[in-house]
mmCIF file of C-alpha atoms in Angstrom:
data_model
loop_
_atom_site.group_PDB
_atom_site.id
_atom_site.type_symbol
_atom_site.label_atom_id
_atom_site.label_comp_id
_atom_site.label_asym_id
_atom_site.label_seq_id
_atom_site.Cartn_x
_atom_site.Cartn_y
_atom_site.Cartn_z
ATOM 1 C CA MET A 187 -24.555 5.399 -22.125
ATOM 2 C CA ILE A 188 -28.080 4.131 -22.925
ATOM 3 C CA VAL A 189 -30.591 4.603 -20.134
ATOM 4 C CA SER A 190 -32.741 1.509 -19.581
ATOM 5 C CA ILE A 191 -36.497 1.889 -19.740
ATOM 6 C CA ASN A 192 -36.813 -1.371 -17.774
ATOM 7 C CA PRO A 193 -36.860 -1.610 -13.993
ATOM 8 C CA LYS A 194 -33.597 -2.887 -12.540
ATOM 9 C CA PRO A 195 -33.341 -6.609 -13.393
ATOM 10 C CA ASN A 196 -32.684 -9.104 -10.615
ATOM 11 C CA ILE A 197 -29.120 -10.376 -10.109
ATOM 12 C CA SER A 198 -30.286 -13.914 -10.951
ATOM 13 C CA GLU A 199 -31.370 -12.675 -14.394
ATOM 14 C CA PHE A 200 -27.963 -11.067 -14.930
ATOM 15 C CA ARG A 201 -26.274 -14.312 -13.826
ATOM 16 C CA LYS A 202 -28.271 -16.212 -16.449
ATOM 17 C CA LEU A 203 -27.313 -13.645 -19.079
ATOM 18 C CA MET A 204 -23.602 -14.121 -18.311
ATOM 19 C CA TRP A 205 -23.984 -17.918 -18.355
ATOM 20 C CA ARG A 206 -25.641 -17.831 -21.794
ATOM 21 C CA MET A 207 -22.972 -15.453 -23.074
ATOM 22 C CA ASP A 208 -20.179 -17.833 -21.962
ATOM 23 C CA ILE A 209 -21.833 -20.683 -23.845
ATOM 24 C CA LEU A 210 -22.182 -18.557 -26.996
ATOM 25 C CA LEU A 211 -18.576 -17.293 -26.879
ATOM 26 C CA ASN A 212 -17.161 -20.775 -26.280
ATOM 27 C CA GLN A 213 -19.187 -22.235 -29.161
ATOM 28 C CA ASP A 214 -17.932 -19.485 -31.437
ATOM 29 C CA ALA A 215 -14.340 -19.940 -30.217
ATOM 30 C CA ARG A 216 -14.478 -23.622 -31.144
ATOM 31 C CA ARG A 217 -15.634 -22.669 -34.645
ATOM 32 C CA ARG A 218 -13.175 -19.791 -35.081
ATOM 33 C CA PRO A 219 -10.123 -20.367 -32.846
ATOM 34 C CA GLN A 220 -7.765 -18.441 -35.127
ATOM 35 C CA TYR A 221 -10.047 -15.402 -34.993
ATOM 36 C CA TYR A 222 -10.072 -15.246 -31.202
ATOM 37 C CA ALA A 223 -6.329 -16.003 -30.955
ATOM 38 C CA THR A 224 -5.735 -12.558 -32.478
ATOM 39 C CA ARG A 225 -8.227 -10.682 -30.271
ATOM 40 C CA SER A 226 -7.477 -8.719 -27.094
ATOM 41 C CA GLY A 227 -8.159 -5.306 -25.568
ATOM 42 C CA ASN A 228 -10.794 -3.207 -27.311
ATOM 43 C CA PRO A 229 -11.520 -5.712 -30.112
ATOM 44 C CA LEU A 230 -12.274 -8.434 -27.547
ATOM 45 C CA GLU A 231 -14.556 -6.033 -25.678
ATOM 46 C CA ASP A 232 -16.469 -5.594 -28.950
ATOM 47 C CA ASP A 233 -16.825 -9.388 -29.223
ATOM 48 C CA VAL A 234 -18.149 -9.639 -25.667
ATOM 49 C CA LYS A 235 -20.625 -6.814 -26.231
ATOM 50 C CA GLU A 236 -21.879 -8.451 -29.419
ATOM 51 C CA ALA A 237 -22.389 -11.746 -27.579
ATOM 52 C CA LEU A 238 -24.189 -9.961 -24.743
ATOM 53 C CA ASP A 239 -26.488 -8.184 -27.213
ATOM 54 C CA GLU A 240 -27.397 -11.514 -28.780
ATOM 55 C CA CYS A 241 -28.030 -13.229 -25.448
ATOM 56 C CA ALA A 242 -30.002 -10.266 -24.078
ATOM 57 C CA LYS A 243 -32.735 -10.569 -26.726
ATOM 58 C CA GLY A 244 -36.080 -11.269 -25.072
ATOM 59 C CA THR A 245 -34.710 -10.422 -21.594
ATOM 60 C CA PRO A 246 -34.881 -7.274 -19.434
ATOM 61 C CA PHE A 247 -31.360 -6.465 -20.692
ATOM 62 C CA ALA A 248 -32.398 -6.097 -24.353
ATOM 63 C CA ASN A 249 -31.233 -2.780 -25.819
ATOM 64 C CA THR A 250 -29.435 -1.763 -22.602
ATOM 65 C CA ILE A 251 -25.942 -3.141 -23.294
ATOM 66 C CA GLU A 252 -23.405 -0.387 -23.829
ATOM 67 C CA LYS A 253 -19.644 -0.496 -24.277
ATOM 68 C CA VAL A 254 -18.307 2.484 -22.324
ATOM 69 C CA SER A 255 -15.932 4.727 -24.235
ATOM 70 C CA GLY A 256 -12.750 6.084 -22.671
ATOM 71 C CA GLN A 257 -10.831 4.869 -19.624
ATOM 72 C CA LYS A 258 -13.817 3.777 -17.543
ATOM 73 C CA PHE A 259 -14.470 0.847 -15.243
ATOM 74 C CA PRO A 260 -16.084 -1.543 -16.052
ATOM 75 C CA ASP A 261 -15.789 -1.926 -19.823
ATOM 76 C CA ILE A 262 -19.457 -2.757 -20.508
ATOM 77 C CA VAL A 263 -22.645 -1.684 -18.737
ATOM 78 C CA ALA A 264 -26.006 -3.494 -18.762
ATOM 79 C CA ALA A 265 -29.235 -1.847 -17.600
ATOM 80 C CA GLN A 266 -27.165 0.840 -15.863
ATOM 81 C CA TYR A 267 -26.799 -1.263 -12.703
ATOM 82 C CA TYR A 268 -24.630 -4.186 -13.902
ATOM 83 C CA GLY A 269 -21.184 -4.187 -15.454
ATOM 84 C CA VAL A 270 -18.760 -6.499 -17.260
ATOM 85 C CA GLU A 271 -14.973 -6.124 -17.047
ATOM 86 C CA VAL A 272 -13.180 -7.891 -19.914
ATOM 87 C CA LYS A 273 -9.698 -9.361 -19.421
ATOM 88 C CA SER A 274 -7.662 -11.887 -21.371
ATOM 89 C CA THR A 275 -4.313 -13.608 -21.735
ATOM 90 C CA LYS A 276 -2.485 -15.015 -24.745
ATOM 91 C CA ASP A 277 -1.139 -17.819 -22.547
ATOM 92 C CA ASN A 278 -2.703 -21.155 -21.635
ATOM 93 C CA HIS A 279 -3.797 -20.255 -18.091
ATOM 94 C CA TRP A 280 -6.516 -18.394 -16.237
ATOM 95 C CA THR A 281 -4.420 -15.714 -14.523
ATOM 96 C CA SER A 282 -3.557 -12.117 -15.315
ATOM 97 C CA THR A 283 -3.103 -8.664 -13.816
ATOM 98 C CA GLY A 284 -6.354 -6.781 -13.351
ATOM 99 C CA SER A 285 -7.558 -3.269 -12.693
ATOM 100 C CA SER A 286 -6.553 -0.732 -10.062
ATOM 101 C CA ILE A 287 -7.817 -1.321 -6.525
ATOM 102 C CA LEU A 288 -8.585 2.407 -6.302
ATOM 103 C CA GLU A 289 -11.370 2.220 -8.921
ATOM 104 C CA THR A 290 -11.204 5.967 -9.450
ATOM 105 C CA THR A 291 -12.775 5.579 -12.915
ATOM 106 C CA ARG A 292 -15.667 3.396 -11.747
ATOM 107 C CA ILE A 293 -19.073 4.323 -13.189
ATOM 108 C CA ASN A 294 -21.125 5.453 -10.214
ATOM 109 C CA GLU A 295 -24.392 3.749 -11.129
ATOM 110 C CA VAL A 296 -22.849 0.300 -11.534
ATOM 111 C CA GLU A 297 -23.180 -1.809 -8.380
ATOM 112 C CA ARG A 298 -22.550 -5.408 -9.493
ATOM 113 C CA ILE A 299 -19.713 -6.394 -11.808
ATOM 114 C CA TYR A 300 -18.784 -9.649 -13.505
ATOM 115 C CA MET A 301 -15.373 -10.555 -14.905
ATOM 116 C CA THR A 302 -15.349 -12.075 -18.392
ATOM 117 C CA PHE A 303 -11.972 -13.671 -19.027
ATOM 118 C CA GLY A 304 -10.676 -14.955 -22.337
ATOM 119 C CA LYS A 305 -7.983 -17.680 -22.260
ATOM 120 C CA LEU A 306 -6.739 -17.033 -25.785
ATOM 121 C CA GLY A 307 -3.712 -19.320 -25.692
ATOM 122 C CA GLY A 308 -3.571 -23.100 -25.770
ATOM 123 C CA ASP A 309 -6.195 -25.477 -27.038
ATOM 124 C CA PRO A 310 -9.049 -24.943 -26.620
ATOM 125 C CA ILE A 311 -9.527 -21.188 -26.450
ATOM 126 C CA GLU A 312 -12.090 -20.621 -23.716
ATOM 127 C CA PHE A 313 -14.146 -17.935 -21.988
ATOM 128 C CA LEU A 314 -15.323 -17.855 -18.377
ATOM 129 C CA SER A 315 -17.357 -15.278 -16.448
ATOM 130 C CA LYS A 316 -17.661 -14.920 -12.660
ATOM 131 C CA PRO A 317 -18.578 -12.228 -10.125
ATOM 132 C CA TYR A 318 -15.670 -9.760 -10.120
ATOM 133 C CA GLU A 319 -14.763 -10.137 -6.445
ATOM 134 C CA GLU A 320 -14.573 -13.943 -6.738
ATOM 135 C CA CYS A 321 -11.695 -13.784 -9.238
ATOM 136 C CA LEU A 322 -9.167 -11.632 -7.351
ATOM 137 C CA TYR A 323 -6.559 -13.383 -5.235
ATOM 138 C CA GLY A 324 -3.885 -10.767 -4.541
ATOM 139 C CA ILE A 325 -2.385 -7.348 -5.199
ATOM 140 C CA ALA A 326 0.559 -6.419 -7.414
ATOM 141 C CA VAL A 327 2.089 -2.978 -7.858
ATOM 142 C CA THR A 328 3.002 -1.542 -11.240
ATOM 143 C CA HIS A 329 2.475 2.221 -11.360
ATOM 144 C CA MET A 330 -0.382 1.636 -8.911
ATOM 145 C CA PRO A 331 -1.714 -1.269 -6.803
ATOM 146 C CA ARG A 332 -3.656 -3.631 -9.072
ATOM 147 C CA TYR A 333 -5.637 -6.784 -8.459
ATOM 148 C CA LEU A 334 -4.324 -10.174 -9.543
ATOM 149 C CA ILE A 335 -6.841 -12.362 -11.391
ATOM 150 C CA ASN A 336 -7.294 -16.109 -11.132
ATOM 151 C CA MET A 337 -10.487 -17.397 -12.682
ATOM 152 C CA GLN A 338 -10.127 -20.783 -10.946
ATOM 153 C CA LEU A 339 -10.095 -19.643 -7.322
ATOM 154 C CA ARG A 340 -11.777 -21.819 -4.730
ATOM 155 C CA PRO A 341 -13.928 -20.467 -1.868
ATOM 156 C CA GLY A 342 -11.788 -18.767 0.760
ATOM 157 C CA GLU A 343 -8.969 -17.878 -1.639
ATOM 158 C CA THR A 344 -9.908 -14.327 -2.667
ATOM 159 C CA ILE A 345 -7.835 -11.399 -1.419
ATOM 160 C CA PHE A 346 -10.924 -10.061 0.345
ATOM 161 C CA GLU A 347 -11.401 -13.252 2.352
ATOM 162 C CA LYS A 348 -7.695 -13.265 3.221
ATOM 163 C CA MET A 349 -7.854 -9.680 4.472
ATOM 164 C CA GLY A 350 -11.241 -10.078 6.150
ATOM 165 C CA VAL A 351 -12.559 -7.027 4.263
ATOM 166 C CA PRO A 352 -15.458 -7.508 1.781
ATOM 167 C CA TYR A 353 -14.929 -6.159 -1.719
ATOM 168 C CA ASP A 354 -17.854 -3.730 -1.530
ATOM 169 C CA LYS A 355 -16.503 -2.308 1.728
ATOM 170 C CA LEU A 356 -12.948 -1.965 0.419
ATOM 171 C CA ARG A 357 -13.932 -0.244 -2.817
ATOM 172 C CA GLN A 358 -15.919 2.403 -0.953
ATOM 173 C CA MET A 359 -13.140 3.247 1.507
ATOM 174 C CA GLU A 360 -11.495 6.656 1.290
ATOM 175 C CA ASN A 361 -8.085 4.959 1.452
ATOM 176 C CA PRO A 362 -8.390 1.320 0.261
ATOM 177 C CA ILE A 363 -4.592 0.963 0.185
ATOM 178 C CA ALA A 364 -4.428 1.107 4.009
ATOM 179 C CA PRO A 365 -6.004 -2.329 4.761
ATOM 180 C CA VAL A 366 -4.140 -3.850 1.811
ATOM 181 C CA ALA A 367 -0.809 -2.579 3.121
ATOM 182 C CA LYS A 368 -1.690 -3.752 6.624
ATOM 183 C CA TYR A 369 -2.417 -7.260 5.353
ATOM 184 C CA TYR A 370 0.750 -7.558 3.295
ATOM 185 C CA ARG A 371 2.839 -6.040 6.091
ATOM 186 C CA SER A 372 1.564 -8.789 8.405
ATOM 187 C CA LYS A 373 2.977 -11.361 5.955
ATOM 188 C CA LEU A 374 6.476 -9.884 5.784
ATOM 189 C CA LYS A 375 9.428 -12.035 6.743
ATOM 190 C CA PRO A 376 12.491 -10.642 8.556
ATOM 191 C CA GLY A 377 14.433 -8.411 6.203
ATOM 192 C CA GLU A 378 11.430 -7.672 3.971
ATOM 193 C CA SER A 379 9.572 -4.393 3.464
ATOM 194 C CA LEU A 380 6.717 -3.028 1.368
ATOM 195 C CA TRP A 381 8.657 -0.844 -1.047
ATOM 196 C CA TRP A 382 5.448 0.749 -2.376
ATOM 197 C CA THR A 383 3.886 1.975 0.868
ATOM 198 C CA GLY A 384 6.580 3.032 3.334
ATOM 199 C CA ASP A 385 6.149 2.573 7.090
ATOM 200 C CA SER A 386 2.816 4.321 7.479
ATOM 201 C CA THR A 387 -0.311 3.376 5.547
ATOM 202 C CA GLU A 388 -0.810 7.093 4.882
ATOM 203 C CA GLU A 389 2.751 7.631 3.707
ATOM 204 C CA THR A 390 3.545 8.615 0.136
ATOM 205 C CA VAL A 391 6.520 6.885 -1.453
ATOM 206 C CA SER A 392 8.734 7.992 -4.297
ATOM 207 C CA ALA A 393 8.376 6.825 -7.892
ATOM 208 C CA THR A 394 12.035 7.615 -8.657
ATOM 209 C CA ILE A 395 15.375 6.432 -7.251
ATOM 210 C CA ARG A 396 18.229 8.745 -6.170
ATOM 211 C CA LEU A 397 21.659 8.174 -4.700
ATOM 212 C CA TRP A 398 22.246 9.539 -1.199
ATOM 213 C CA LYS A 399 25.055 11.781 -2.433
ATOM 214 C CA LYS A 400 22.599 13.557 -4.753
ATOM 215 C CA LEU A 401 20.338 14.686 -1.882
ATOM 216 C CA THR A 402 20.382 18.208 -0.501
ATOM 217 C CA THR A 403 21.763 18.814 2.989
ATOM 218 C CA ASP A 404 18.255 19.380 4.354
ATOM 219 C CA GLU A 405 17.009 16.131 2.820
ATOM 220 C CA LYS A 406 19.907 14.206 4.341
ATOM 221 C CA LYS A 407 19.169 15.676 7.767
ATOM 222 C CA PHE A 408 15.491 14.779 7.472
ATOM 223 C CA PHE A 409 16.129 11.134 6.562
ATOM 224 C CA THR A 410 18.837 10.683 9.208
ATOM 225 C CA ILE A 411 16.684 12.094 11.987
ATOM 226 C CA TYR A 412 13.703 10.075 10.796
ATOM 227 C CA GLY A 413 15.885 7.000 11.142
ATOM 228 C CA CYS A 414 17.035 7.972 14.634
ATOM 229 C CA VAL A 415 13.455 8.472 15.816
ATOM 230 C CA ASN A 416 11.786 5.467 14.204
ATOM 231 C CA TYR A 417 14.488 2.796 14.192
ATOM 232 C CA PRO A 418 16.148 2.589 17.641
ATOM 233 C CA GLU A 419 18.284 -0.371 16.541
ATOM 234 C CA ILE A 420 20.344 2.164 14.570
ATOM 235 C CA PHE A 421 21.924 3.108 17.917
ATOM 236 C CA GLY A 422 23.204 -0.467 18.084
ATOM 237 C CA GLY A 423 24.602 -0.423 14.545
ATOM 238 C CA ASN A 424 21.724 -2.300 12.874
ATOM 239 C CA TYR A 425 20.582 -0.425 9.755
ATOM 240 C CA ASP A 426 18.570 -3.143 8.000
ATOM 241 C CA ARG A 427 15.014 -1.882 8.591
ATOM 242 C CA TYR A 428 16.026 1.732 8.035
ATOM 243 C CA ALA A 429 17.741 0.797 4.763
ATOM 244 C CA LEU A 430 14.545 -0.868 3.526
ATOM 245 C CA TRP A 431 12.465 2.169 4.486
ATOM 246 C CA LEU A 432 14.964 4.546 2.861
ATOM 247 C CA THR A 433 14.699 2.569 -0.363
ATOM 248 C CA SER A 434 10.901 2.924 -0.243
ATOM 249 C CA GLN A 435 11.493 6.682 -0.247
ATOM 250 C CA GLY A 436 13.470 6.379 -3.469
ATOM 251 C CA VAL A 437 16.911 6.799 -1.875
ATOM 252 C CA VAL A 438 19.853 4.383 -2.048
ATOM 253 C CA ASP A 439 22.848 4.842 0.261
ATOM 254 C CA SER A 440 25.739 2.423 -0.280
ATOM 255 C CA HIS A 441 27.535 3.797 2.806
ATOM 256 C CA ILE A 442 24.551 3.969 5.135
ATOM 257 C CA ARG A 443 26.605 3.480 8.314
ATOM 258 C CA ASP A 444 28.343 6.833 7.722
ATOM 259 C CA GLN A 445 24.997 8.665 8.095
ATOM 260 C CA PHE A 446 25.098 7.894 11.791
ATOM 261 C CA SER A 447 28.643 6.998 12.846
ATOM 262 C CA ALA A 448 30.913 9.363 10.897
ATOM 263 C CA GLY A 449 32.878 11.765 13.099
ATOM 264 C CA GLY A 450 33.823 9.433 15.915
ATOM 265 C CA GLN A 451 32.389 9.268 19.433
ATOM 266 C CA GLU A 452 30.300 11.926 21.161
ATOM 267 C CA GLU A 453 30.618 13.121 24.736
ATOM 268 C CA MET A 454 27.381 13.167 26.721
ATOM 269 C CA LEU A 455 26.811 14.825 30.082
ATOM 270 C CA LEU A 456 25.614 12.552 32.892
ATOM 271 C CA SER A 457 23.436 13.525 35.859
ATOM 272 C CA THR A 458 26.533 13.357 38.093
ATOM 273 C CA GLY A 459 28.218 16.087 36.095
ATOM 274 C CA GLU A 460 30.642 13.621 34.546
ATOM 275 C CA ARG A 461 31.048 13.161 30.829
ATOM 276 C CA ALA A 462 31.055 9.818 29.029
ATOM 277 C CA LYS A 463 31.741 8.863 25.414
ATOM 278 C CA PHE A 464 28.943 7.409 23.309
ATOM 279 C CA PRO A 465 28.666 6.297 19.649
ATOM 280 C CA GLY A 466 28.601 9.109 17.094
ATOM 281 C CA VAL A 467 24.893 8.581 16.381
ATOM 282 C CA TYR A 468 24.093 10.424 19.630
ATOM 283 C CA ARG A 469 25.653 13.508 18.042
ATOM 284 C CA ARG A 470 23.006 13.428 15.321
ATOM 285 C CA ILE A 471 20.334 14.149 17.934
ATOM 286 C CA LYS A 472 22.311 16.946 19.581
ATOM 287 C CA ALA A 473 23.275 18.564 16.265
ATOM 288 C CA ASN A 474 19.697 18.495 14.938
ATOM 289 C CA SER A 475 17.626 18.908 18.095
ATOM 290 C CA ASP A 476 15.019 21.062 16.351
ATOM 291 C CA LEU A 477 14.398 18.445 13.645
ATOM 292 C CA PHE A 478 14.422 15.691 16.249
ATOM 293 C CA ILE A 479 11.769 17.334 18.448
ATOM 294 C CA HIS A 480 9.672 18.186 15.398
ATOM 295 C CA ARG A 481 9.759 14.528 14.341
ATOM 296 C CA MET A 482 8.925 13.359 17.867
ATOM 297 C CA ARG A 483 5.830 15.558 17.858
ATOM 298 C CA GLN A 484 4.372 13.612 14.915
ATOM 299 C CA GLU A 485 1.721 10.967 15.531
ATOM 300 C CA ASP A 486 3.375 8.342 13.317
ATOM 301 C CA THR A 487 6.568 7.790 15.298
ATOM 302 C CA THR A 488 6.558 4.043 14.694
ATOM 303 C CA VAL A 489 8.922 3.108 17.522
ATOM 304 C CA LEU A 490 6.210 4.138 19.973
ATOM 305 C CA VAL A 491 3.305 2.284 18.368
ATOM 306 C CA ASP A 492 3.684 -0.893 20.419
ATOM 307 C CA ARG A 493 4.788 0.855 23.604
ATOM 308 C CA ALA A 494 1.998 3.255 24.449
ATOM 309 C CA VAL A 495 -0.859 5.207 22.922
ATOM 310 C CA LEU A 496 0.529 8.709 23.204
ATOM 311 C CA GLN A 497 -0.604 12.039 21.894
ATOM 312 C CA PRO A 498 1.861 14.558 20.408
ATOM 313 C CA SER A 499 1.233 16.795 23.432
ATOM 314 C CA GLU A 500 2.606 14.085 25.747
ATOM 315 C CA LEU A 501 6.135 14.742 24.548
ATOM 316 C CA ASN A 502 7.790 13.960 27.886
ATOM 317 C CA LYS A 503 6.366 10.435 27.798
ATOM 318 C CA LYS A 504 7.306 10.026 24.148
ATOM 319 C CA LEU A 505 10.876 11.101 24.796
ATOM 320 C CA LEU A 506 11.206 8.685 27.697
ATOM 321 C CA ALA A 507 9.687 5.819 25.685
ATOM 322 C CA TRP A 508 12.085 6.581 22.845
ATOM 323 C CA ALA A 509 15.082 6.811 25.201
ATOM 324 C CA ASP A 510 14.124 3.437 26.682
ATOM 325 C CA ALA A 511 13.967 1.846 23.211
ATOM 326 C CA VAL A 512 17.338 3.342 22.245
ATOM 327 C CA SER A 513 19.030 2.357 25.507
ATOM 328 C CA GLN A 514 17.948 -1.255 25.023
ATOM 329 C CA GLN A 515 19.707 -1.277 21.640
ATOM 330 C CA ALA A 516 22.810 0.794 22.371
ATOM 331 C CA PRO A 517 26.183 -0.988 22.802
ATOM 332 C CA VAL A 518 26.672 0.745 26.158
ATOM 333 C CA ASP A 519 25.224 0.136 29.600
ATOM 334 C CA TYR A 520 21.443 0.658 29.594
ATOM 335 C CA ASN A 521 21.442 2.810 32.743
ATOM 336 C CA LEU A 522 24.291 4.938 31.407
ATOM 337 C CA SER A 523 22.499 5.575 28.133
ATOM 338 C CA MET A 524 19.186 6.396 29.848
ATOM 339 C CA ASP A 525 20.970 8.745 32.246
ATOM 340 C CA ALA A 526 22.725 10.597 29.413
ATOM 341 C CA LEU A 527 19.565 10.965 27.319
ATOM 342 C CA LYS A 528 17.396 12.060 30.262
ATOM 343 C CA THR A 529 20.043 14.577 31.281
ATOM 344 C CA TYR A 530 20.103 15.957 27.765
ATOM 345 C CA PHE A 531 16.332 16.159 27.410
ATOM 346 C CA PHE A 532 15.472 17.266 30.943
ATOM 347 C CA LYS A 533 18.280 19.413 32.269
ATOM 348 C CA VAL A 534 17.822 21.104 35.648
ATOM 349 C CA ARG A 535 18.798 24.743 35.687
ATOM 350 C CA ASP A 536 18.507 26.862 38.825
ATOM 351 C CA GLY A 537 16.482 24.115 40.489
ATOM 352 C CA LYS A 538 13.981 23.960 37.651
ATOM 353 C CA GLU A 539 13.595 21.388 34.879
ATOM 354 C CA ASP A 540 14.577 22.896 31.546
ATOM 355 C CA HIS A 541 13.007 20.661 28.924
ATOM 356 C CA LEU A 542 14.784 20.497 25.588
ATOM 357 C CA TRP A 543 11.494 20.547 23.687
ATOM 358 C CA GLU A 544 10.548 23.873 25.350
ATOM 359 C CA ARG A 545 13.647 25.464 23.845
ATOM 360 C CA VAL A 546 12.830 24.294 20.338
ATOM 361 C CA LYS A 547 10.461 26.680 18.547
ATOM 362 C CA TRP A 548 8.166 25.188 15.905
#
């Protein structure tokens, strides 16, 4: 990269440079439409750089324009501080898929970026440049979350204005995916899920798909207990949200009900000393109590998010909050379900409470 001997030019000067470049490119495109119809990618970046060099003559940007080699963002740098990202489409519209929201390859010195977009289909072929953040209206996921470009956005229509997070703030976040996932999760309709981010904004999701029958026994136990802890409606036979989450983890189960109900009913001890029969899903907790308590100790038990702000150390409260959520969903009497679960978790032996979680060693 060429180091500029000039002091950092003002943004208004860079804006004028981009405006002049658009005029030059559009004039040339009218003269040579067939030439530009064949250009894209690196060759088009060369065209933009050449136009910038021409327009920079006699300005503070003269001799500072540099096309950056390798997979860097943005494609072209001017006077170290400014950048130009070049995108195009062969269709007759102003939209396309842009760069990664993570910006892990961003050149550190560059603070202000413009988007130069070539509409290389239709008649006429045209070029348009705008501040980068004013051209991005949404997020799409390919192998990573990427911005969606629309060069004809109106004020208030950028993804940053929709989220309420400025571009410069988002790009400097340690985890920019978190506010993006939060925004798109708030727009979900019943029965929808973000396949690319899981339930937690910190959660990693799988890039591959496997059938349930191909999982190891330990993996099956983990997913089943995760479902029991985080999706209380499972105890009422509703597997929709869990099925969506399981898919986000790269697992497809065509017989998902069997994860929880196979094996028939389960007897549970009541506080009176009597025994009552409950759906087979209750057996999953009893048979995997160590995994269940381990999961309940985690901070991201989503069923508790809207019920109370609890720390992992407050396991008694978490267990009771979870039991309440399950009992509201279960196809048995609420009081009966709460009694059975409390008796299981908080047995009294020799006049002393014997908490289940104290017997589980992790």
